[in-house]
XYZ file of C-alpha atoms in Angstrom:
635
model
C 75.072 1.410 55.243
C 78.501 1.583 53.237
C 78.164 0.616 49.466
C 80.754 -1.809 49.843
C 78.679 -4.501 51.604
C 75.963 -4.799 48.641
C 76.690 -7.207 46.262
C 74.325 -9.835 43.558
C 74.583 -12.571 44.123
C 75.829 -14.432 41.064
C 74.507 -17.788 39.782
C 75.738 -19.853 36.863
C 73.564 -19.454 34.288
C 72.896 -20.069 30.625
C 75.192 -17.502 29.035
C 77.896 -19.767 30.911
C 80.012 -22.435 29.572
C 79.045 -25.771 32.051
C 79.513 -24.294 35.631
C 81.180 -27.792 36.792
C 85.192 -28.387 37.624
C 86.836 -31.013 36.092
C 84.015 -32.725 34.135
C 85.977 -35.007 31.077
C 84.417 -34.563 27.784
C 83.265 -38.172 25.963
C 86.605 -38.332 24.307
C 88.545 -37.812 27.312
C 90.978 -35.550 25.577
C 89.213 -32.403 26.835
C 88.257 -31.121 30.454
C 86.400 -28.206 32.009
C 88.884 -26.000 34.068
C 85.948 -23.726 35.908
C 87.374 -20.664 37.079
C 85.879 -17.941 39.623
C 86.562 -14.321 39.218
C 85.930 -11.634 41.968
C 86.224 -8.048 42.150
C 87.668 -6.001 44.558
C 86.583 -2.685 45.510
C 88.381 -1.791 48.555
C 91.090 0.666 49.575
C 93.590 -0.915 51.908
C 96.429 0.512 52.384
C 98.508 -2.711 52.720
C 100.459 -3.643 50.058
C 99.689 -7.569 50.477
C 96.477 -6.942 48.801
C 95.436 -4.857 45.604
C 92.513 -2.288 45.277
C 90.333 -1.819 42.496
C 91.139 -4.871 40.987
C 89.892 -8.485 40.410
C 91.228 -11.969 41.554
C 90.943 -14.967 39.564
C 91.181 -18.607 40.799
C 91.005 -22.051 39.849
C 88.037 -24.123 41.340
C 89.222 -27.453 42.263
C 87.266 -30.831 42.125
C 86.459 -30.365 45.677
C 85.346 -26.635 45.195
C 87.922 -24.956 46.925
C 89.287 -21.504 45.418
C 93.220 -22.394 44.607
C 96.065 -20.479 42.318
C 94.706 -17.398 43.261
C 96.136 -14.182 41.124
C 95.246 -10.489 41.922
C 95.585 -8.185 38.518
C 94.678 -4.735 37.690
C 92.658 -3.578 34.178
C 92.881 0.071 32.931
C 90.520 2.071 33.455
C 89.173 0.173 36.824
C 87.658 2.238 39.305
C 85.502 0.584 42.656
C 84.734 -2.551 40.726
C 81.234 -3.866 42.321
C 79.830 -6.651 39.783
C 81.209 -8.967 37.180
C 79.648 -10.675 34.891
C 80.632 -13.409 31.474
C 77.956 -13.178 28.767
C 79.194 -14.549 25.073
C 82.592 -14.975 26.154
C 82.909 -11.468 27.216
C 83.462 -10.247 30.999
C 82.122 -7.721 32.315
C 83.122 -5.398 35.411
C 80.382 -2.705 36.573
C 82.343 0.509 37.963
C 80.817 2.373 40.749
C 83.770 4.922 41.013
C 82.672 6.760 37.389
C 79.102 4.809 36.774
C 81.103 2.879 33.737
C 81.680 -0.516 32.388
C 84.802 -3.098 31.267
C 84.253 -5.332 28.616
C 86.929 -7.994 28.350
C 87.368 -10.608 25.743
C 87.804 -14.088 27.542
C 91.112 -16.070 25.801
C 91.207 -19.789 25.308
C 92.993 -20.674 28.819
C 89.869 -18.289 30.828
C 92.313 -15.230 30.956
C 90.687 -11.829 30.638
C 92.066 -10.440 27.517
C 93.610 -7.086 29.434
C 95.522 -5.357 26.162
C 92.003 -5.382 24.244
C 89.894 -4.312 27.338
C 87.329 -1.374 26.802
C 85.550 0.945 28.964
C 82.649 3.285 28.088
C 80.452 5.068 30.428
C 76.657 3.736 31.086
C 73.920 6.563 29.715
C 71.982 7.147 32.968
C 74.012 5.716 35.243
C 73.431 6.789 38.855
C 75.258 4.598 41.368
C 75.868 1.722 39.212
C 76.239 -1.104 41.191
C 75.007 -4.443 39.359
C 74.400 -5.838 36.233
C 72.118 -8.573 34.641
C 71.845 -10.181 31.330
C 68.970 -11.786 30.390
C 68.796 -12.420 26.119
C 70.005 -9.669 23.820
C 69.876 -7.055 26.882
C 71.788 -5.824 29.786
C 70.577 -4.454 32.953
C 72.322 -1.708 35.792
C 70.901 -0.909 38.837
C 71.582 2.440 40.134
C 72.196 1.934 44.044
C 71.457 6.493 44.348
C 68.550 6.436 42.384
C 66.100 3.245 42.796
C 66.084 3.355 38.808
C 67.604 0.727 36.725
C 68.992 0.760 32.956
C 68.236 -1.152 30.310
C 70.512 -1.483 27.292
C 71.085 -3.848 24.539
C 74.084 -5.577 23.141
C 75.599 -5.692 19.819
C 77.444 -7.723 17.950
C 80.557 -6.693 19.020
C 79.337 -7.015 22.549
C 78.694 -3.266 23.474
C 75.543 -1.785 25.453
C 73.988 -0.063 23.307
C 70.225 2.244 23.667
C 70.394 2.574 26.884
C 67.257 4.047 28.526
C 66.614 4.928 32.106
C 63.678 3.356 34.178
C 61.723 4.433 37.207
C 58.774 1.701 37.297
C 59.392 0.029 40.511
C 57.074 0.110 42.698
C 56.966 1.760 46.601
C 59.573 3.284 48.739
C 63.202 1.726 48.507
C 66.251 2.870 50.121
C 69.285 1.801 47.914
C 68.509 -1.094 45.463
C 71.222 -3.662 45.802
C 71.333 -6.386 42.905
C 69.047 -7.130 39.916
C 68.701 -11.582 39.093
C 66.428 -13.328 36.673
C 64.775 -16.597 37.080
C 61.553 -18.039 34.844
C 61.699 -15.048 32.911
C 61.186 -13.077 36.166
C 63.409 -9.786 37.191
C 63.865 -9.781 40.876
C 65.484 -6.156 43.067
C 66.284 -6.252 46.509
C 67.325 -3.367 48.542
C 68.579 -2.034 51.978
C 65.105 -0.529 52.749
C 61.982 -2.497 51.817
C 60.212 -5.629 49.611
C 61.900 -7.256 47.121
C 60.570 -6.560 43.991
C 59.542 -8.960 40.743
C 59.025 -7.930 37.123
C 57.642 -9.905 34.329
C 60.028 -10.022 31.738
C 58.295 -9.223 27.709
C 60.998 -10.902 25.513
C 59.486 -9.290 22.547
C 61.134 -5.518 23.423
C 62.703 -6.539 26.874
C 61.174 -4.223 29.030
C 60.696 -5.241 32.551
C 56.533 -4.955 33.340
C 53.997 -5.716 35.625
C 56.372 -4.964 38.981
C 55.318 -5.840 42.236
C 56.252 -5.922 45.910
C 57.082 -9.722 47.105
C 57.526 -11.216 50.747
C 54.674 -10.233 53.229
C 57.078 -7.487 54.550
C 59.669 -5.155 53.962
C 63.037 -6.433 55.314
C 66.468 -4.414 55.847
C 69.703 -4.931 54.864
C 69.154 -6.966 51.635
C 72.165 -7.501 49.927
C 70.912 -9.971 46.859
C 69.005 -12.556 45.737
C 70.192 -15.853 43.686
C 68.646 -18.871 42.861
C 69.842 -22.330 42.736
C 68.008 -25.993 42.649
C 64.390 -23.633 42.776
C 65.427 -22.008 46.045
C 66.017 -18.296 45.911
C 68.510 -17.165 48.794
C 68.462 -13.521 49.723
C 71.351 -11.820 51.937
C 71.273 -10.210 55.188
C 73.271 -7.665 56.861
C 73.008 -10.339 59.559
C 76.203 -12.049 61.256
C 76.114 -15.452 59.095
C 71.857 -15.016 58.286
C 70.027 -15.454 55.430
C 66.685 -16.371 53.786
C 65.584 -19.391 52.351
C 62.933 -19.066 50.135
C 60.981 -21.959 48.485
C 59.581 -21.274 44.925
C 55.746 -21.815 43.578
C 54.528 -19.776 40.687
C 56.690 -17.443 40.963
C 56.038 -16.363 44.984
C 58.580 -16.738 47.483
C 58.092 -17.943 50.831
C 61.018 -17.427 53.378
C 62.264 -18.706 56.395
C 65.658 -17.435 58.373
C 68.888 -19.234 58.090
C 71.996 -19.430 59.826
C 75.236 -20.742 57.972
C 76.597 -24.176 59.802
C 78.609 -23.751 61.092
C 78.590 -20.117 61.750
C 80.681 -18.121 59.028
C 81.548 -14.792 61.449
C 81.521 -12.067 59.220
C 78.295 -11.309 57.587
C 78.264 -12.195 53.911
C 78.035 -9.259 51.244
C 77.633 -12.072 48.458
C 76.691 -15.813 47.628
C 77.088 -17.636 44.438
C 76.651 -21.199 43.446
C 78.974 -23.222 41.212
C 78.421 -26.889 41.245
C 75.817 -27.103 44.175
C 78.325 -25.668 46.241
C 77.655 -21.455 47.683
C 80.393 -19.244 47.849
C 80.026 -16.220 50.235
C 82.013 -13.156 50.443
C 83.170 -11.672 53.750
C 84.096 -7.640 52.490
C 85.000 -6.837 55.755
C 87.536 -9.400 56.690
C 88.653 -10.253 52.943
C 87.643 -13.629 53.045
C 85.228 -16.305 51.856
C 83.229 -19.314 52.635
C 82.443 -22.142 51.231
C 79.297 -24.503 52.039
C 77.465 -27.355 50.718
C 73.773 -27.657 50.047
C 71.678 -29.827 50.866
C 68.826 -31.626 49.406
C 66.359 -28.975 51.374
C 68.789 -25.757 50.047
C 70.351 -25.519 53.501
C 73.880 -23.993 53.515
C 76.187 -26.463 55.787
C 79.651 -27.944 56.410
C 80.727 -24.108 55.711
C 84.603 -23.327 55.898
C 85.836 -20.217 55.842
C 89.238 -19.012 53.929
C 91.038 -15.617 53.754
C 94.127 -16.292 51.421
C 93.070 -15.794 48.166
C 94.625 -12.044 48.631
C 91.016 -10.200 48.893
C 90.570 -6.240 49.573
C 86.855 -5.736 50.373
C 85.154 -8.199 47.163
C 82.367 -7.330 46.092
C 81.304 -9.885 43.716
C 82.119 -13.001 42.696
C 81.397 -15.192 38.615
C 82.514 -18.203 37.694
C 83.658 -19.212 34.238
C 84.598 -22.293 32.414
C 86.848 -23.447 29.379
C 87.915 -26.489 27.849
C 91.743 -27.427 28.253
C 93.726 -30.097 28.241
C 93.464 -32.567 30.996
C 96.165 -31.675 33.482
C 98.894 -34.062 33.796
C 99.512 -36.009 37.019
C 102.590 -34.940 38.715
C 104.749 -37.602 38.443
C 104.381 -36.207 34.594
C 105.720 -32.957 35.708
C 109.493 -33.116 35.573
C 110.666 -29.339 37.380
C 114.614 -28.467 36.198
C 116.712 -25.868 37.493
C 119.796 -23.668 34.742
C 122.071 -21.378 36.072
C 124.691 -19.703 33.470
C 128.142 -19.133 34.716
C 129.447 -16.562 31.959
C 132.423 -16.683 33.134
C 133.730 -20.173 32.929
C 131.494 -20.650 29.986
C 128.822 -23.001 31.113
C 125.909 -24.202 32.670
C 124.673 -26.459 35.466
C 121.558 -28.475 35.559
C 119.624 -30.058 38.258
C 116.655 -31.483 38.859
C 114.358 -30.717 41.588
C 113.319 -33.146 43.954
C 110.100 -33.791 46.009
C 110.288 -31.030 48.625
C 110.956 -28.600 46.058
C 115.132 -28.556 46.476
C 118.174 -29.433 44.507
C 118.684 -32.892 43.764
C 122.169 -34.495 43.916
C 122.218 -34.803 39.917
C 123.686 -31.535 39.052
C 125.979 -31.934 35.735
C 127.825 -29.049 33.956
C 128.164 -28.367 30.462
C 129.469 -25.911 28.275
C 127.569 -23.184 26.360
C 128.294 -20.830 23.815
C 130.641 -17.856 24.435
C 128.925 -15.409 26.603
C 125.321 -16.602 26.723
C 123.828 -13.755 29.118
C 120.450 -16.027 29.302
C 118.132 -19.230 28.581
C 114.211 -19.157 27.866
C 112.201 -21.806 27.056
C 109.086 -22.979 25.205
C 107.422 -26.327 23.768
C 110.460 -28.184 25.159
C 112.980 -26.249 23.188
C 115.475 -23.825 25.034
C 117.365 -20.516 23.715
C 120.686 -18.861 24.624
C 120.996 -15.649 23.808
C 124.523 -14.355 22.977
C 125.321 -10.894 22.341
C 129.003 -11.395 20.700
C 129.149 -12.433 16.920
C 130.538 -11.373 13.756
C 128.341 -8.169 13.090
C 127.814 -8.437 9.844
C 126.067 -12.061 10.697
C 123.978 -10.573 13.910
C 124.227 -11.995 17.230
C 124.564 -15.751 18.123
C 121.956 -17.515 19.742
C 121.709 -21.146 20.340
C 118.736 -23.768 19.879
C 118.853 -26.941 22.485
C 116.263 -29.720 22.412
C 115.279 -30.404 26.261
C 115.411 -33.766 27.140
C 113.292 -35.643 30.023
C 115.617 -35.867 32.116
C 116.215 -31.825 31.914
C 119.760 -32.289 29.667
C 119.513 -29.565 26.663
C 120.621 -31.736 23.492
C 120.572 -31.630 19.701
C 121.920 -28.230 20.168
C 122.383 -25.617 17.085
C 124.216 -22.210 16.389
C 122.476 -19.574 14.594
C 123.351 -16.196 13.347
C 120.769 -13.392 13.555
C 120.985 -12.602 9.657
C 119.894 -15.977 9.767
C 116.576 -15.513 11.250
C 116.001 -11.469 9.957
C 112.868 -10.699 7.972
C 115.047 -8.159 6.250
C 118.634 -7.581 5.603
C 119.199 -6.625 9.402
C 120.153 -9.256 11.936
C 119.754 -8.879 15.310
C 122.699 -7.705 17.296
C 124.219 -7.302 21.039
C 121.595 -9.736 22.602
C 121.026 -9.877 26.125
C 118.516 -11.226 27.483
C 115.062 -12.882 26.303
C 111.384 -13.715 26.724
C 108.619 -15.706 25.350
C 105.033 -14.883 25.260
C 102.700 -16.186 22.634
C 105.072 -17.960 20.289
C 106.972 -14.645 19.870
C 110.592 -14.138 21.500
C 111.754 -10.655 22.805
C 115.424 -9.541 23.087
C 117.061 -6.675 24.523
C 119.616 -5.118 22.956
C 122.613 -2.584 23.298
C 124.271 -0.858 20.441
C 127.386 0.670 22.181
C 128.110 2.741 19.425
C 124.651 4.841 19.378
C 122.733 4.140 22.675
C 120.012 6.840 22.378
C 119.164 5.877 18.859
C 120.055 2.267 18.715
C 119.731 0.460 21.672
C 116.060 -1.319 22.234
C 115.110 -4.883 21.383
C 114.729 -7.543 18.487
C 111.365 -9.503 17.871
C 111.360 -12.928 16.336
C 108.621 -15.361 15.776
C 109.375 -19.354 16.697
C 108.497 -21.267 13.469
C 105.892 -24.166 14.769
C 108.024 -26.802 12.884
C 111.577 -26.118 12.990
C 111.502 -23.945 16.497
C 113.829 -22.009 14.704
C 113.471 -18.271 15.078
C 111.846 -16.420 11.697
C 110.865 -13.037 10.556
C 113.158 -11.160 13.007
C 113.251 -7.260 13.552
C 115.264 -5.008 15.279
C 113.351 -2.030 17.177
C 115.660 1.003 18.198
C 115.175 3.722 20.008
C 111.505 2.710 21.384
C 112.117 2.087 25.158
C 113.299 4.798 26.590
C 116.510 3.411 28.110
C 119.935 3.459 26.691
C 121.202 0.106 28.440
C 118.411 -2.523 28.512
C 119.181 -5.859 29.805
C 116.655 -7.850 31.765
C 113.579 -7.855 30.587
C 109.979 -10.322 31.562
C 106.686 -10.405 30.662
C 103.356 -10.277 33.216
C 100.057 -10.737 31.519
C 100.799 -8.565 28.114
C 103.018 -5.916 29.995
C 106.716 -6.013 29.453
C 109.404 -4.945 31.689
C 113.180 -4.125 31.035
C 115.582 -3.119 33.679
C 118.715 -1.940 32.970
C 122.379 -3.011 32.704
C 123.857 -4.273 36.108
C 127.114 -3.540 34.719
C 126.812 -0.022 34.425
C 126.868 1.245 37.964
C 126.806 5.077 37.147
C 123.596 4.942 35.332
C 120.666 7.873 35.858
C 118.371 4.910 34.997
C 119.375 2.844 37.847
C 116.257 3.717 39.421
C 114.001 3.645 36.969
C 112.324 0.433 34.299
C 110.814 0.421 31.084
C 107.152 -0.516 30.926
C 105.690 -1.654 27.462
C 102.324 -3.314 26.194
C 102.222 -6.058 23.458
C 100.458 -5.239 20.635
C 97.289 -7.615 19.796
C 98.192 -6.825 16.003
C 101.693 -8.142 15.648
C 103.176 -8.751 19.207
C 105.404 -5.422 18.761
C 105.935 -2.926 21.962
C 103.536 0.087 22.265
C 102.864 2.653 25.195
C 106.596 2.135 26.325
C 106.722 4.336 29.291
C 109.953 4.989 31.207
C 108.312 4.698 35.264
C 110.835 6.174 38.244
C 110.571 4.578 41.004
C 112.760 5.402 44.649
C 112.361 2.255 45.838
C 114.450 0.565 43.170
C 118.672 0.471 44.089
C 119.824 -0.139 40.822
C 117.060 -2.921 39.343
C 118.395 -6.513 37.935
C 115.083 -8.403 36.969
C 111.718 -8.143 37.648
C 109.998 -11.313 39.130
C 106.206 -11.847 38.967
C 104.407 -14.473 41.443
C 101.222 -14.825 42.272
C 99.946 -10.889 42.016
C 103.591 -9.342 43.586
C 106.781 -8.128 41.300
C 109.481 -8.892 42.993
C 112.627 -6.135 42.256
C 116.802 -7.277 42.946
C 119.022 -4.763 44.148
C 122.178 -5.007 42.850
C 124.017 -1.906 44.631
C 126.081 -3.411 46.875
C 126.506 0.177 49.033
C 123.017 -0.228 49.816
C 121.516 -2.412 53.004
C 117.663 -3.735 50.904
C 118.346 -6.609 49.250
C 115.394 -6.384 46.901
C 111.814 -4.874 46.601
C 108.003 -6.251 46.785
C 105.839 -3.626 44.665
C 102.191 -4.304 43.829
C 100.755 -4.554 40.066
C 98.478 -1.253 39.766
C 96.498 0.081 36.764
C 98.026 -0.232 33.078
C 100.755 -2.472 35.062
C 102.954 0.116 36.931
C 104.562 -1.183 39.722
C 103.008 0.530 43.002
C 102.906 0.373 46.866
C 106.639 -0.821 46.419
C 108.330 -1.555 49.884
C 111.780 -2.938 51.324
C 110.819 -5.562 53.488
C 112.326 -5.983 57.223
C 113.161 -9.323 57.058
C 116.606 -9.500 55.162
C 118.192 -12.440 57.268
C 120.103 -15.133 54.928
C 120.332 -12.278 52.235
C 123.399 -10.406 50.793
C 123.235 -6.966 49.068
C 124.234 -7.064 45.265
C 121.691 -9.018 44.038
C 122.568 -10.659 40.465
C 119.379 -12.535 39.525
C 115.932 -13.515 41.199
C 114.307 -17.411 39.790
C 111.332 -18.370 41.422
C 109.756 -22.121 41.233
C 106.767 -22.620 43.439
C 107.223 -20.727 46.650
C 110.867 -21.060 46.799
C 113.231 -17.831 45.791
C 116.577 -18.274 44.846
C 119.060 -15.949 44.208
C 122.638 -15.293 42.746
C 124.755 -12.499 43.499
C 128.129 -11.105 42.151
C 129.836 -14.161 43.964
C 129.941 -17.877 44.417
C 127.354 -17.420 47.006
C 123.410 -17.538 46.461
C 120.140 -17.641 48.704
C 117.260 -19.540 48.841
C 114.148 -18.677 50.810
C 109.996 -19.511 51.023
C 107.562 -16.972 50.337
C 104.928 -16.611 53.116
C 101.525 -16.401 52.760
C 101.944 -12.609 52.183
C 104.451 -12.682 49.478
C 107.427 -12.075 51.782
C 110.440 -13.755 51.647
C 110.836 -16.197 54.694
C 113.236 -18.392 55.848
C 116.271 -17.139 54.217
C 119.511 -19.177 54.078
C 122.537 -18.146 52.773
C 124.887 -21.014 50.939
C 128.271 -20.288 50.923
C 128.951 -21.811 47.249
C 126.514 -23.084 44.634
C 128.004 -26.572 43.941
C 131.570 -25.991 43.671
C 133.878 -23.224 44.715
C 135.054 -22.116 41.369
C 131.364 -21.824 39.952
C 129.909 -18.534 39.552
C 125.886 -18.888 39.016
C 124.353 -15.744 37.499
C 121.092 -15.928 35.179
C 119.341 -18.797 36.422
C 115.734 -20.341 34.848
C 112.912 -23.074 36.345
C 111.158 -25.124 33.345
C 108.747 -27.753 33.778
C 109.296 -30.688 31.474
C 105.668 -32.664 30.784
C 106.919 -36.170 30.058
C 103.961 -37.085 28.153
């Protein structure tokens, strides 16, 4: 047996928010969005899919896995469980017998920049945890023991003891589930096993073999509706097991129709199971029936999977989504050179409309960036004693920017230092970031400006200017992925030794600032413009125009470094010289240092497909460089 195919089985239970999708609250202003999270422990080699990491997706109404992102946490190594308890998560790592704790965030997000991970006393093979009250409990897969811990306040195990009171000969315990106050094991070799649970100290007692024989290949147990469902390592097989006092009594089951692929875990959300395929990197979904049998099972493999191993669902109140027809998508591209912008709107099958108007903008404006229906061009020229310009638009309905304002940077500092030499920007929790290039000291000066967006005015407040802090003396582009931020450098300075190379930064969960800015190499790159995240791939421009690759896929790996980066074959209906990458949906578009851009659909492994190459974008004297997607909600 290979440790990848155990995994527990994972049922919502109390420690939970309401494991249901889409379920209005009595005032209607409030949903549950239930989303599932699922580790994966494999190793592939193919960069369409991410190792040691986890995938979260969005359950829809009609239980299907959708919006599927792949991330990376520090500090992850063979992930084989997850786990919520009090708005924590919890990832159980095999590679180094440790645990992840990660604060949850309002929208379900795991809280990455404030993850922790501390090694588990007595760990020996850790391969599951369980939470039942104030404790925690790891099985250890090597050593048919189990530990017991506590939790604190702050969420931390805590006392954790080693115990060897199960009874009879076991080959490999596999997952650890409570029910009724009872602690149930399975294993590869032999019975499953059920404790009494004492809620006065927590200790598991009174352990005992179950099921009139011992079985192989368990991979878990869950309940759900007073069924208990253990795994096989059995082509689309499991047991059924009816509950009374506490016994099980099983009967064999076969998925209908036939999933393929044995399953290495189940979990129920909604009276609907959820079974993981680790050895195709897929999973099915089935309905139950009155009688607990799994049927009308469908089986899916694109939610970007590398051997899971375990799967948890998790649930949060939002706002109800709009319809949408309330959904308004609008397309900017800057055209620096003849000093203004073009807007269109984007139609029903995710192209241009025939609307596009043109309007100027302020001198220079090297980008837009939006948020709460308010968009930003950054300038860089100015008088320098005033800062940089940069220019406040409302954004209308119908996607024209209106009620539009200059600024100065001394207008927005938090001390007597505007900003200055702004190039580009981005938004991430109400805070905006700018690059910046002081010509006359690069070493020492250049780096970027932080400003907070007052929630009244929009205007930006308490400004500062950070020099010398990441590690690259011409930064232009920069974007944001989770709480990782990435800069690029200037496009315009061809003989650059950082053409090759991007700045990596965290946010800081104290005051937004950059820490841990690390300056990553990486031979793949031919002279970076921005960096492009969609759904779990970076995508990289290349604007040398010597070179043949028109750009660069790279996986997200651990702490956010950009790994497993590749040129892609396909490069039909693409130029070299990249200017800009804007992505909206699955369709790419791209400017380069001409009137011409691209526009292509990314597959279903984050390639770019169906390239075409457009000989002008709208008129033949418009030059399109930074371009921008928003999504206007009309109501």
């Amino acid at each position: 047996m290979k440790i990848i195919y155990y995994t527990l089985f994972i049922a919502c239970s109390s420690f939970l928010a309401a494991c249901s999708s889409g379920q209005n609250d009595s005032n209607n202003t409030t949903q549950m969005s239930t989303y599932a999270y699922i580790t994966n422990e494999g190793s592939s080699s193919d960069a369409s899919v991410k190792d040691n990491s986890y995938t979260k997706c969005l359950v829809t109404q009609s239980g299907k896995l959708s919006n599927c992102n792949t991330n990376t946490i520090k500090g992850i190594n063979k992930p084989t469980d997850i786990k919520f308890y009090n708005n924590n998560a919890y990832i159980i790592n095999n590679g180094d017998n440790s645990y992840i704790k990660c604060p949850t965030l309002a929208d379900g997000d795991l809280d990455e920049t404030n993850c922790q991970t501390s090694p588990i006393t007595g760990a020996n093979g850790a391969l599951k945890i369980s939470f039942q009250e104030s404790n925690a409990y790891i099985i250890n897969h090597n050593a048919n023991s189990y530990v017991q811990c506590t939790i604190n306040e702050s969420g931390d195990l805590q006392a954790c003891a080693t115990h060897n009171n199960l009874p009879g000969a076991h080959v490999g315990l596999t997952s650890i589930s409570f029910n009724n106050n009872m602690a149930y094991f399975t294993a590869d070799l032999g019975h499953p096993i059920q404790c009494g649970y004492n809620g006065n100290n927590g200790n598991l007692e009174n352990c005992k073999n179950i099921v009139s024989s011992a079985l192989v290949g368990i991979n878990g147990i869950s309940f759900n509706n007073n069924y208990a469902y253990l795994g096989l390592d059995l082509d689309s097989e499991y047991s059924l097991c009816s509950i009374s006092n506490n016994d099980l009594t099983c009967s064999l089951h076969k998925t209908n129709p036939a999933t393929g692929d044995y399953f290495s875990g189940i979990a129920f959300n909604n009276n609907i199971a959820y079974l993981l395929h680790s050895q195709d990197n897929s999973y099915s979904q089935c309905n139950v029936t009155n009688n607990g049998i799994l049927t009308n099972c469908t089986t899916d493999d694109t939610s970007n999977l590398d051997k899971p191993s375990a799967i948890a669902f998790y649930s949060v109140k939002t706002q109800p989504t709009p319809n949408p027809s309330e959904i308004k998508t609008h397309f900017y591209g800057l055209d620096t050179i003849a000093l203004s912008y073009v807007h269109c709107s984007i139609d029903i099958n995710g192209d241009l409309a025939n609307d596009c108007l043109y309007k100027g903008i302020p001198i220079g404006a090297r980008g837009i960036s939006f948020n709460n229906n308010i968009a930003y061009l950054m300038t860089p020229s100015g008088d320098f004693s005033k800062g940089s310009r940069y220019t406040k638009c409302s954004v209308q309905p119908t996607g024209v920017l209106s009620n539009c304002k200059l600024f100065y940077g001394k207008e927005s500092a938090a001390i007597d230092e505007p900003f200055y030499n702004t190039q580009t920007s981005a938004i991430k929790n109400g805070k905006i970031y700018m690059t910046l290039i002081q010509y006359e000291d690069l070493e020492n000066s250049s780096g970027y400006s932080l400003c907070d967006i007052d929630n009244k005015s929009n205007e930006l407040i308490n400004c500062s200017v950070h020099r010398g802090e990441i590690s690259m003396n011409y930064p232009y582009n920069i974007s944001i992925n989770n709480n990782y931020v990435y800069i690029t450098s200037s496009i315009y300075k061809q003989a650059l030794p950082e053409i090759n190379t991007y700045t990596k930064c965290e946010i800081s969960s104290n005051d937004g600032t950059l820490i841990n800015c690390t300056s990553e190499i990486n031979d793949k790159f031919n002279h970076a413009t921005n960096i492009i995240f969609h759904n779990g791939f970076a995508y990289v421009g290349a604007h040398n125009k010597t070179g043949t690759n028109s750009y660069t896929i790279c996986k997200i790996g651990q702490s956010g470094i950009l790994e497993n980066c590749q040129y892609p074959d396909r490069t039909n209906g693409l130029e070299s010289g990249i200017f800009q990458i804007a992505i909206n949906d699955n369709e790419v578009y791209i400017t380069y240092d001409s009137q011409k851009y691209s526009t292509c659909q990314i597959d279903s492994n984050g390639l770019w497909d169906n390239c075409v190459l457009h000989s002008n974008f709208f008129k033949d004297d418009y030059y399109v460089g930074p371009m921008a997607f928003y999504k206007y909600q009309t109501n």
